CSV table of C-alpha atoms in Angstrom, one decimal:
chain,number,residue,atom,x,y,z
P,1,UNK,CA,5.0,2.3,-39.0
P,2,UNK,CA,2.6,-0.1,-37.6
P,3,UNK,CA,-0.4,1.8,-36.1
P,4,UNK,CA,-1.0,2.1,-32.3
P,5,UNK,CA,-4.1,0.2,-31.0
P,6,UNK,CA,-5.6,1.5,-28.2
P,7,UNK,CA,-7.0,-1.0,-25.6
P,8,UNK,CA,-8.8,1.8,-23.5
P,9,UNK,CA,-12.7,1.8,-24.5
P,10,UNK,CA,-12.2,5.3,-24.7
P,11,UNK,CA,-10.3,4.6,-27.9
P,12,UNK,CA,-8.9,7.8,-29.7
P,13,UNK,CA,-10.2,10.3,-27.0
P,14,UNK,CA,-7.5,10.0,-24.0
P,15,UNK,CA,-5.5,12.1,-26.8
P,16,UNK,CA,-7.8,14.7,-24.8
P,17,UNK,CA,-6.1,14.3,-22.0
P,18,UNK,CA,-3.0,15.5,-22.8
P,19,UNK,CA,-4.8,18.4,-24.7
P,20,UNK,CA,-5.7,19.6,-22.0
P,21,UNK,CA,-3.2,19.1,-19.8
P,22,UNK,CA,-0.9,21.4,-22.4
P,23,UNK,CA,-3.8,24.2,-22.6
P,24,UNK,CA,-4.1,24.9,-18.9
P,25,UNK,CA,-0.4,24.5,-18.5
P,26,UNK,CA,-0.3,27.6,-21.4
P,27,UNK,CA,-3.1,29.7,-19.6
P,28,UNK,CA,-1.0,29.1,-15.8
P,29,UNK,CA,-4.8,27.8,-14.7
P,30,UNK,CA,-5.3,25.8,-11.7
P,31,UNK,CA,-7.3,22.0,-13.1
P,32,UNK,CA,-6.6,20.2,-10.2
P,33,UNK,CA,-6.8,20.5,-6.3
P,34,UNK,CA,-4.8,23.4,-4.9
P,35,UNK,CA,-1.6,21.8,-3.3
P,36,UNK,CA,0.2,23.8,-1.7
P,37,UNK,CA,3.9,22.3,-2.2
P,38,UNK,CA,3.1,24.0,-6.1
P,39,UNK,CA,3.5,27.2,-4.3
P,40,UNK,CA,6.7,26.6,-2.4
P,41,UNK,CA,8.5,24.7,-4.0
P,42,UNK,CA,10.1,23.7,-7.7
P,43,UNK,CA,10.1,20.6,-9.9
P,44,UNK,CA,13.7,19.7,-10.4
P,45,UNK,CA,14.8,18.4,-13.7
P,46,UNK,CA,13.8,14.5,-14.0
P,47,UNK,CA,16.8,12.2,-13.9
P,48,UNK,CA,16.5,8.5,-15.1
P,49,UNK,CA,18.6,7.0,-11.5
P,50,UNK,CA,17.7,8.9,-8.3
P,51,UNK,CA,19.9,8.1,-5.4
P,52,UNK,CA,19.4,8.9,-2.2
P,53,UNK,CA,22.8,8.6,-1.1
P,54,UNK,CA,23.4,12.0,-3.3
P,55,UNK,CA,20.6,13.8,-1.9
P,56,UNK,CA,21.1,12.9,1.9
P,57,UNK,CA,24.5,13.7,1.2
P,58,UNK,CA,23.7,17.4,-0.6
P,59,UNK,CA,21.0,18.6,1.5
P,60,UNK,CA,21.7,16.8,4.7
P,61,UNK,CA,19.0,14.6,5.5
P,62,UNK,CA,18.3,11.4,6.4
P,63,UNK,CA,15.8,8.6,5.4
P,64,UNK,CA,14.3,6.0,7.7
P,65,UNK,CA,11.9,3.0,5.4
P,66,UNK,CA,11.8,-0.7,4.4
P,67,UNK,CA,12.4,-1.8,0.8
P,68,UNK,CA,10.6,-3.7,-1.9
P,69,UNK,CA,11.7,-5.4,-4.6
P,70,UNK,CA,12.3,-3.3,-8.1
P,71,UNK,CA,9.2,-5.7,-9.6
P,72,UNK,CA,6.6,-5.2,-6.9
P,73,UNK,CA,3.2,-3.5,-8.2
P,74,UNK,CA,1.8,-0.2,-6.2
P,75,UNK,CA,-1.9,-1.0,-4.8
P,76,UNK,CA,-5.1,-0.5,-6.7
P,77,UNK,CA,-7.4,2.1,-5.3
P,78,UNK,CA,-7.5,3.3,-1.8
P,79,UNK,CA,-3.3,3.0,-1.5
P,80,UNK,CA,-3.1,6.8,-1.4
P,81,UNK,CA,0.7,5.3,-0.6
P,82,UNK,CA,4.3,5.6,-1.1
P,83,UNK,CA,6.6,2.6,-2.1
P,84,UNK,CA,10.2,2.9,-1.4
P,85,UNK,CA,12.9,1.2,-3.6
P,86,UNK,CA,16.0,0.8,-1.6
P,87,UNK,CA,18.2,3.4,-2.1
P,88,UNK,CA,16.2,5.2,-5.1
P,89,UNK,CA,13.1,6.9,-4.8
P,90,UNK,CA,9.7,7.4,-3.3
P,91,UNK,CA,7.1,6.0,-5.7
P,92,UNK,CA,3.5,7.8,-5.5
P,93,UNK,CA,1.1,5.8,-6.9
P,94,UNK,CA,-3.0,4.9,-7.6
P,95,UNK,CA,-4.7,3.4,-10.1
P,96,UNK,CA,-8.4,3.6,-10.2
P,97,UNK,CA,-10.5,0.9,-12.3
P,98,UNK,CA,-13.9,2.1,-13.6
P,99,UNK,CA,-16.8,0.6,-12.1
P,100,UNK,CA,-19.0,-1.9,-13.6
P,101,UNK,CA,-21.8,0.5,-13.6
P,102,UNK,CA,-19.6,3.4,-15.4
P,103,UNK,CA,-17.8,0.9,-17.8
P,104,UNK,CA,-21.9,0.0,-18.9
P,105,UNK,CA,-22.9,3.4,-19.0
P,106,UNK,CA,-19.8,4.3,-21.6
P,107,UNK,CA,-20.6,0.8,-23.8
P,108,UNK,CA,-24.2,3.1,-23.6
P,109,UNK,CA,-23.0,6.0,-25.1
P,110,UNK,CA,-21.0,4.3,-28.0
P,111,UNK,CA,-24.0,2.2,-29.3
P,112,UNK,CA,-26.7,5.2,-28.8
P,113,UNK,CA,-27.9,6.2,-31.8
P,114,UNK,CA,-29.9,8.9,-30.4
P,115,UNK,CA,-27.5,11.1,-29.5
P,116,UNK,CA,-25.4,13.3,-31.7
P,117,UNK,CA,-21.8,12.8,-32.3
P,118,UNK,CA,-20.8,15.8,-30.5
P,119,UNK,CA,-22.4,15.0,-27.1
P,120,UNK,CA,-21.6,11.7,-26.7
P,121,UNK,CA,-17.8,12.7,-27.5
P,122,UNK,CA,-18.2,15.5,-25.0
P,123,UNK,CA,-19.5,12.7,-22.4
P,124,UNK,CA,-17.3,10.5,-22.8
P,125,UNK,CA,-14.8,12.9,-22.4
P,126,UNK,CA,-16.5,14.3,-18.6
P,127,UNK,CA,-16.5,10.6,-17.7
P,128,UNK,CA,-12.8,9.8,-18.6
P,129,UNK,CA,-11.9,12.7,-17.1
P,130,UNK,CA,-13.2,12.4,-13.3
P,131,UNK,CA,-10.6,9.3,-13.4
P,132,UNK,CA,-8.1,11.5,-14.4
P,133,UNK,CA,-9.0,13.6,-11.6
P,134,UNK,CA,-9.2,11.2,-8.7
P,135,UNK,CA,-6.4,9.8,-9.8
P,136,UNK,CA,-3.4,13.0,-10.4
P,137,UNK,CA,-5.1,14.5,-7.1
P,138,UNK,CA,-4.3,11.7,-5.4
P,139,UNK,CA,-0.7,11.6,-5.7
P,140,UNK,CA,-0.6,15.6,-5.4
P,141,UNK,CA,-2.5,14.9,-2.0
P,142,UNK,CA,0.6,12.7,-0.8
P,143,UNK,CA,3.2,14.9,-1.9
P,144,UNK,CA,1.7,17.8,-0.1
P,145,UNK,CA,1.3,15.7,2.9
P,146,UNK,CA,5.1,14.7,2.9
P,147,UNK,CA,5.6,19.0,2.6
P,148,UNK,CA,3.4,19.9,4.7
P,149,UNK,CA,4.3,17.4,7.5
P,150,UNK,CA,8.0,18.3,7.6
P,151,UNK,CA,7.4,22.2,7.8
P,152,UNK,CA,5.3,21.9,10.5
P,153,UNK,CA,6.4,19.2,12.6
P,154,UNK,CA,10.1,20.9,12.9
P,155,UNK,CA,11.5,19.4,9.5
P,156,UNK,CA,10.4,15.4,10.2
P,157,UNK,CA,8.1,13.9,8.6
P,158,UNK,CA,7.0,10.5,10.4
P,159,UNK,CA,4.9,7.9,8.0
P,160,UNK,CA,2.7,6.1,10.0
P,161,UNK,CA,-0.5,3.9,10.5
P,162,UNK,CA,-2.5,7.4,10.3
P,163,UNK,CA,-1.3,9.4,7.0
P,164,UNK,CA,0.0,5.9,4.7
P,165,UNK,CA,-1.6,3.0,6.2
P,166,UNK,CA,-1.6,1.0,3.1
P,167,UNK,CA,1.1,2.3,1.9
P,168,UNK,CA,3.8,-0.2,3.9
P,169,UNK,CA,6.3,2.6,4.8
P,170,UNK,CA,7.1,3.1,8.0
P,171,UNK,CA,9.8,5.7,9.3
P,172,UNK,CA,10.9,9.2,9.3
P,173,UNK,CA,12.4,11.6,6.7
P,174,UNK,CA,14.5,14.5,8.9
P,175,UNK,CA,15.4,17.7,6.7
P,176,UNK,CA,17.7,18.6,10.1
P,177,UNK,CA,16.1,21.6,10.9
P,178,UNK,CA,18.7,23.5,13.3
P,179,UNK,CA,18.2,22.8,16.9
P,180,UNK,CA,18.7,26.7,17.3
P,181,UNK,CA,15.1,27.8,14.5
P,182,UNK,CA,13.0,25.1,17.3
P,183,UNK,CA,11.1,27.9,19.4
P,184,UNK,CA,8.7,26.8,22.3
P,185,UNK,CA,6.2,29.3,23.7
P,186,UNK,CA,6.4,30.2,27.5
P,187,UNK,CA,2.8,29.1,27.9
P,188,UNK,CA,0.6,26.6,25.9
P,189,UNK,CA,-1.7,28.1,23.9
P,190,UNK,CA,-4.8,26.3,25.3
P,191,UNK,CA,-8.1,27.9,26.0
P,192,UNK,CA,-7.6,27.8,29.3
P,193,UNK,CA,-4.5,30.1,29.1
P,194,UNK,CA,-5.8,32.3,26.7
P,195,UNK,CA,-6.0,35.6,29.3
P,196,UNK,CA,-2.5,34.7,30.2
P,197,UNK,CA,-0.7,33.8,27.0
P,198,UNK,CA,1.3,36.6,26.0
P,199,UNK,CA,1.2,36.0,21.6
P,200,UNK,CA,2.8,38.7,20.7
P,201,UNK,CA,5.8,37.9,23.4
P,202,UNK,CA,6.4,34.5,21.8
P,203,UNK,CA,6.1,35.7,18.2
P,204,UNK,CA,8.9,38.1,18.8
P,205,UNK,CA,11.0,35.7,20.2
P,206,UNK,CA,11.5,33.7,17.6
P,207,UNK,CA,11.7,36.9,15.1
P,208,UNK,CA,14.7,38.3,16.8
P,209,UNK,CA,16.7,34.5,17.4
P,210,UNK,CA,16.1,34.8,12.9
P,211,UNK,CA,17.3,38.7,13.0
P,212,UNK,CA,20.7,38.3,12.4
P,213,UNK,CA,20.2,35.2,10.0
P,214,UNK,CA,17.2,35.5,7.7
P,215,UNK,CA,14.4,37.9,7.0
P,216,UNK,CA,11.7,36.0,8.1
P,217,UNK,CA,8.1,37.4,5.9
P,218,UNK,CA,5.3,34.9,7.0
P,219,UNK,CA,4.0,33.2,9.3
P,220,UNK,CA,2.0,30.1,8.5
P,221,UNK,CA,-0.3,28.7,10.7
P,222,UNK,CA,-3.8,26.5,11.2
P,223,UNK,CA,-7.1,28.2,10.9
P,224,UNK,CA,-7.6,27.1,14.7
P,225,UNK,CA,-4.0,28.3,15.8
P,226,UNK,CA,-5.2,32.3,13.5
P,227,UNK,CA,-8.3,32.3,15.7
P,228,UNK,CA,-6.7,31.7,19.3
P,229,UNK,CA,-4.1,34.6,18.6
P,230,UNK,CA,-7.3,36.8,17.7
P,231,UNK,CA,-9.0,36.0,20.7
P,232,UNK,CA,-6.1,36.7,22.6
P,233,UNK,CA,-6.5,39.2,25.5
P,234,UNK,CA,-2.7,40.5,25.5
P,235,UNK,CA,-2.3,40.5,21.4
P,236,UNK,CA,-5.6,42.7,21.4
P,237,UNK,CA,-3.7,45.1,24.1
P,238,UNK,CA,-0.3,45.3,21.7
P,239,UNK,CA,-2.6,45.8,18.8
P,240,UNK,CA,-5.3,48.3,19.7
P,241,UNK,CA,-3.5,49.8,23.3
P,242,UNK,CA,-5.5,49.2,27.0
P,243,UNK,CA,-8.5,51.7,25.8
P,244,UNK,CA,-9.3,49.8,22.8
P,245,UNK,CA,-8.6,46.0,24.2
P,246,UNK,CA,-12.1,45.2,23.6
P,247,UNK,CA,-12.2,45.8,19.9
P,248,UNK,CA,-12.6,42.5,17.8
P,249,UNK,CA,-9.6,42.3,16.0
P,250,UNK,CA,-9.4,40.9,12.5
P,251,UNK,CA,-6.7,38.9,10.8
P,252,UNK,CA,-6.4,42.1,8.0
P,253,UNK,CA,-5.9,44.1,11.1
P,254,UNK,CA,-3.3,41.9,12.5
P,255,UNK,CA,-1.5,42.0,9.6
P,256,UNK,CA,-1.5,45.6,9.0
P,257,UNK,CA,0.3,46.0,12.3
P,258,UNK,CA,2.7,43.3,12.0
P,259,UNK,CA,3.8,44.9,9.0
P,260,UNK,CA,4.1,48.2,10.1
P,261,UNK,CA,6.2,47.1,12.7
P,262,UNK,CA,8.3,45.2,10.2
P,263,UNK,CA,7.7,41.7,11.0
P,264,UNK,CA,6.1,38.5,9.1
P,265,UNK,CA,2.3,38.4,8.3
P,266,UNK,CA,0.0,35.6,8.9
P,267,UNK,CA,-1.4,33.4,6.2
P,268,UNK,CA,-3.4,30.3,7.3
P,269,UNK,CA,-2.9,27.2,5.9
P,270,UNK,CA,-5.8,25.1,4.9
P,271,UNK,CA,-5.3,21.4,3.8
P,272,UNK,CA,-7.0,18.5,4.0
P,273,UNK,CA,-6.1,15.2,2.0
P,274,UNK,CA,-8.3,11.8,2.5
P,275,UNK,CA,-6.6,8.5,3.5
P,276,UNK,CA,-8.1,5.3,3.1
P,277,UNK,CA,-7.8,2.1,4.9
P,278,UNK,CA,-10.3,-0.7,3.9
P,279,UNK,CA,-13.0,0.4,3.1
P,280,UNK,CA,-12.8,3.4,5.8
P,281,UNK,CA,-12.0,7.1,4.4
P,282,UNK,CA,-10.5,9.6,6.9
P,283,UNK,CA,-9.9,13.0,6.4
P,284,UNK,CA,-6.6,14.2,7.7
P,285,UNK,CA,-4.6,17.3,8.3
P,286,UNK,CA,-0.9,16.8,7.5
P,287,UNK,CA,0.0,20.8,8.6
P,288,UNK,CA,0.7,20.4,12.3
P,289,UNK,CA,-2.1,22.8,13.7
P,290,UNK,CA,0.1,23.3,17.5
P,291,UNK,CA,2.8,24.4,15.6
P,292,UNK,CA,3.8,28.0,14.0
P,293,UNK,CA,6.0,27.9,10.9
P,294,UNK,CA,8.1,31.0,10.0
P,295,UNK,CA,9.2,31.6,6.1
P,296,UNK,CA,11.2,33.3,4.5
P,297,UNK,CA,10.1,35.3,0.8
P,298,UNK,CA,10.4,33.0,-1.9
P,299,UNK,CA,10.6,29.4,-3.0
P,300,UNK,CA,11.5,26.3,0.2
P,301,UNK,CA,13.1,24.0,-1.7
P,302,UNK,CA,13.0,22.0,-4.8
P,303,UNK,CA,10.9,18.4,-5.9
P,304,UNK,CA,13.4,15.6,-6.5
P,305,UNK,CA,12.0,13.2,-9.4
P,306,UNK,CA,13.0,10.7,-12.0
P,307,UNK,CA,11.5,9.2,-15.3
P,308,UNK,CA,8.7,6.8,-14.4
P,309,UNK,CA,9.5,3.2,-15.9
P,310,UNK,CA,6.5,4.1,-18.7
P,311,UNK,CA,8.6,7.3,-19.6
P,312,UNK,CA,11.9,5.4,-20.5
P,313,UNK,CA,9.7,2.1,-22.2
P,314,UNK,CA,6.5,2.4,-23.1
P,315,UNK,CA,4.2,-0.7,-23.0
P,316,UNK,CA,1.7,-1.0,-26.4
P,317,UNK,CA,-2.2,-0.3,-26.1
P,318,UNK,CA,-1.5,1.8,-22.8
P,319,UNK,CA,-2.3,5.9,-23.7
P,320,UNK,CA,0.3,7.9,-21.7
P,321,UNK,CA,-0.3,11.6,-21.0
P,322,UNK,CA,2.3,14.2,-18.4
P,323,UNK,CA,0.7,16.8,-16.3
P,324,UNK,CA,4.0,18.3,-15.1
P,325,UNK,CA,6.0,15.5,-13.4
P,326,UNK,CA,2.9,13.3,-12.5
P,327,UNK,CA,2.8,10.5,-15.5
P,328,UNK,CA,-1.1,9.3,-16.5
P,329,UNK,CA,-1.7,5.9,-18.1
P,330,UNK,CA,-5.3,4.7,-19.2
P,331,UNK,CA,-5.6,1.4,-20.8
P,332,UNK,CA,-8.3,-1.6,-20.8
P,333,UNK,CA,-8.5,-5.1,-20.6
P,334,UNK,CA,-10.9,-7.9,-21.7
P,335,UNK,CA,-11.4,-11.3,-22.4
P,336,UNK,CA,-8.0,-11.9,-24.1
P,337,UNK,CA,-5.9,-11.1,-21.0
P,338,UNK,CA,-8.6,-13.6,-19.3
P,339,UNK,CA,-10.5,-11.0,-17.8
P,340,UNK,CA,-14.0,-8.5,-17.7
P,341,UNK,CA,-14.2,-5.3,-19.3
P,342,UNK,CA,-12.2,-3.2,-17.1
P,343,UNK,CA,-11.1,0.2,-17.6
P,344,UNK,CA,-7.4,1.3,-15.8
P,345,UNK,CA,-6.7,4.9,-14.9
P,346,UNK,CA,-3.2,5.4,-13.3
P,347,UNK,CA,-1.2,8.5,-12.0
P,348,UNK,CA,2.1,8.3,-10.5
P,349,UNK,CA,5.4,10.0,-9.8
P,350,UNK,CA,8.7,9.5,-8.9
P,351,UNK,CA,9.5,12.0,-6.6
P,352,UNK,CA,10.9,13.6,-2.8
P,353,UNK,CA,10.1,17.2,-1.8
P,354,UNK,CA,13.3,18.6,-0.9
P,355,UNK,CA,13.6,21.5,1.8
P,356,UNK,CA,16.4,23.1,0.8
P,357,UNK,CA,16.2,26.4,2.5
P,358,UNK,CA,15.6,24.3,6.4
P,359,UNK,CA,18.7,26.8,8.1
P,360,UNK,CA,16.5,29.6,7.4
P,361,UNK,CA,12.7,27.9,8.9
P,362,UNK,CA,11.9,28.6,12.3
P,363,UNK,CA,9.1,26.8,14.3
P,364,UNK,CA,7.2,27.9,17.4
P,365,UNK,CA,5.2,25.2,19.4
P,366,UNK,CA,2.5,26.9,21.0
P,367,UNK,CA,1.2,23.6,22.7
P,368,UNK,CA,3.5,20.5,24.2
């Protein structure tokens, strides 16, 4: 068997990546930013072909995008983007080169001679990695924003100049949330309504429409959304009764008595992913912070995926390495593929989050 040449500088050590990736997957440890999508829903078994004719068809939604062609490339850096092939799948994919000055600073470390064997491998290690990083969270960041997006913008989720600017889709996936689980609240939760706006009214409103369909046991909402309902004059009153009203009320306490009341606790929801366009970073928000998303116990739905092309061919000289269904390649070129020293680090995956359990979501928009 002829032996496998690596054409990454890092040679022998993006076996390490891998390594690792099994060893934290053993010890159930988090390595990478938390996404939340990891905590609601399931990887589905990878398929070679993914249609979306079969999963509109299964789960009822519907897909709005343009098309490439099967042999265009995905962006280098700063395309935190999706690519759509017709009919198929979303692609998710970055690739990072290494900088001039980091691609010197490793041709450093191999020649040193002062240091020991040990450190430099340990180095070299801590600067392959942080590729591997920006990289993997990059394409968890997208997914999450996909997930995120739907849930809280009443099962759509709209790509647009804002959250994929470089990414070329444009258009909406709808999961079809009922037109019955879409709750609006009698006022607007502004600032300006905050003596009037009766919190616990609209909360129970859309509690009792779910009664008779699905036991509802959290509600998720924005940081800024959990901070107006405890400022709220009229949810202080149900909480604490008309002596009390003045006490400060805390989201523990909130909780307490929602649940001895039987109804859904409150859990914020903090995300924030970075999109880049240019040369510009922007921090953005894909959990819709006007709107109130109500859960059910347990898993939402499931992560459509297939094989990326690298997992059904491999190409020679690229290092491959699977943290769950995200794939990894690192690989180099030079002077015989005409160019510099440059080092590659890629992460990408096939894949749609899939809400299955949409008849059973119910949303409140606290603000039109």
């Amino acid at each position: 068997m002829a032996q496998f040449e690596y054409s990454s500088i890092f040679g022998e050590l993006t076996k390490n990546v891998q390594l690792r990736f099994d060893a934290v997957s053993k010890l159930n440890k988090q390595l990478f930013d938390n996404a939340l999508f990891e905590q609601l829903l399931d990887w589905d078994t990878p398929t070679v072909g993914l249609n979306f004719e079969e999963i509109i068809g299964k789960y009822n939604i519907t897909i709005a995008a343009p098309t490439i062609g099967d042999n265009s490339k995905e962006s280098v850096l700063g395309t935190e983007g999706v690519q759509t092939y017709a009919n198929r799948v979303f692609k998710h994919a970055l690739t990072r080169p290494m900088t001039t000055q980091e691609y010197r600073k490793v041709l450093s470390l191999l020649d040193s001679k002062m240091i020991s064997d040990d450190a430099k491998k340990n180095e070299l290690i801590k600067l392959m990695w942080g590729n591997v990083e920006t990289v993997v969270n990059a394409v968890k960041a997208k997914i999450d924003m996909i997930f995120l997006g739907a849930l809280s913008n009443e099962g759509v989720f709209t790509f647009d100049a804002n959250n994929n600017p470089e990414g070329g889709v444009k258009g909406s996936i709808d999961y079809k949330m009922p037109s019955e689980n879409k709750a609006t609240a009698n006022l607007d939760w502004t600032d300006a309504n905050i003596a009037n706006v009766d919190v616990f009214e609209d909360i129970q409103s859309v509690i009792d429409a779910a009664d008779d369909k699905v036991k509802l046991t959290k509600i998720l909402a924005a940081p800024s959304k959990v901070s107006y309902m405890l400022r709220s004059a009229k949810l202080k009153r149900a909480v604490f009764g008309i002596d009390k009203s003045g006490t400060p009320l805390t989201l523990a306490a909130l909780n307490e008595f929602l649940q001895q009341n039987d109804m859904p606790i409150i859990e914020k929801v903090r995300r924030t992913v970075r999109v880049k366009n240019g040369n510009v970073v922007t921090p953005v928000s894909p959990f819709n912070a006007k709107n109130l998303v109500f859960v059910p116990d347990g898993k939402l739905g499931t992560i459509k995926n297939a094989y990326a092309d690298s997992e059904l061919k491999q190409e020679n000289g690229v290092s491959y390495s699977n943290f769950g269904r995200i794939r990894v390649s690192q690989w180099g070129v030079g002077e015989t593929q005409g160019s510099n020293g440059v080092e590659f680090t890629k992460a990408e995956s096939l894949a749609l989050p899939v809400i299955t359990e949409i008849n059973g979501i119910y949303s409140l928009k606290t603000e039109q």
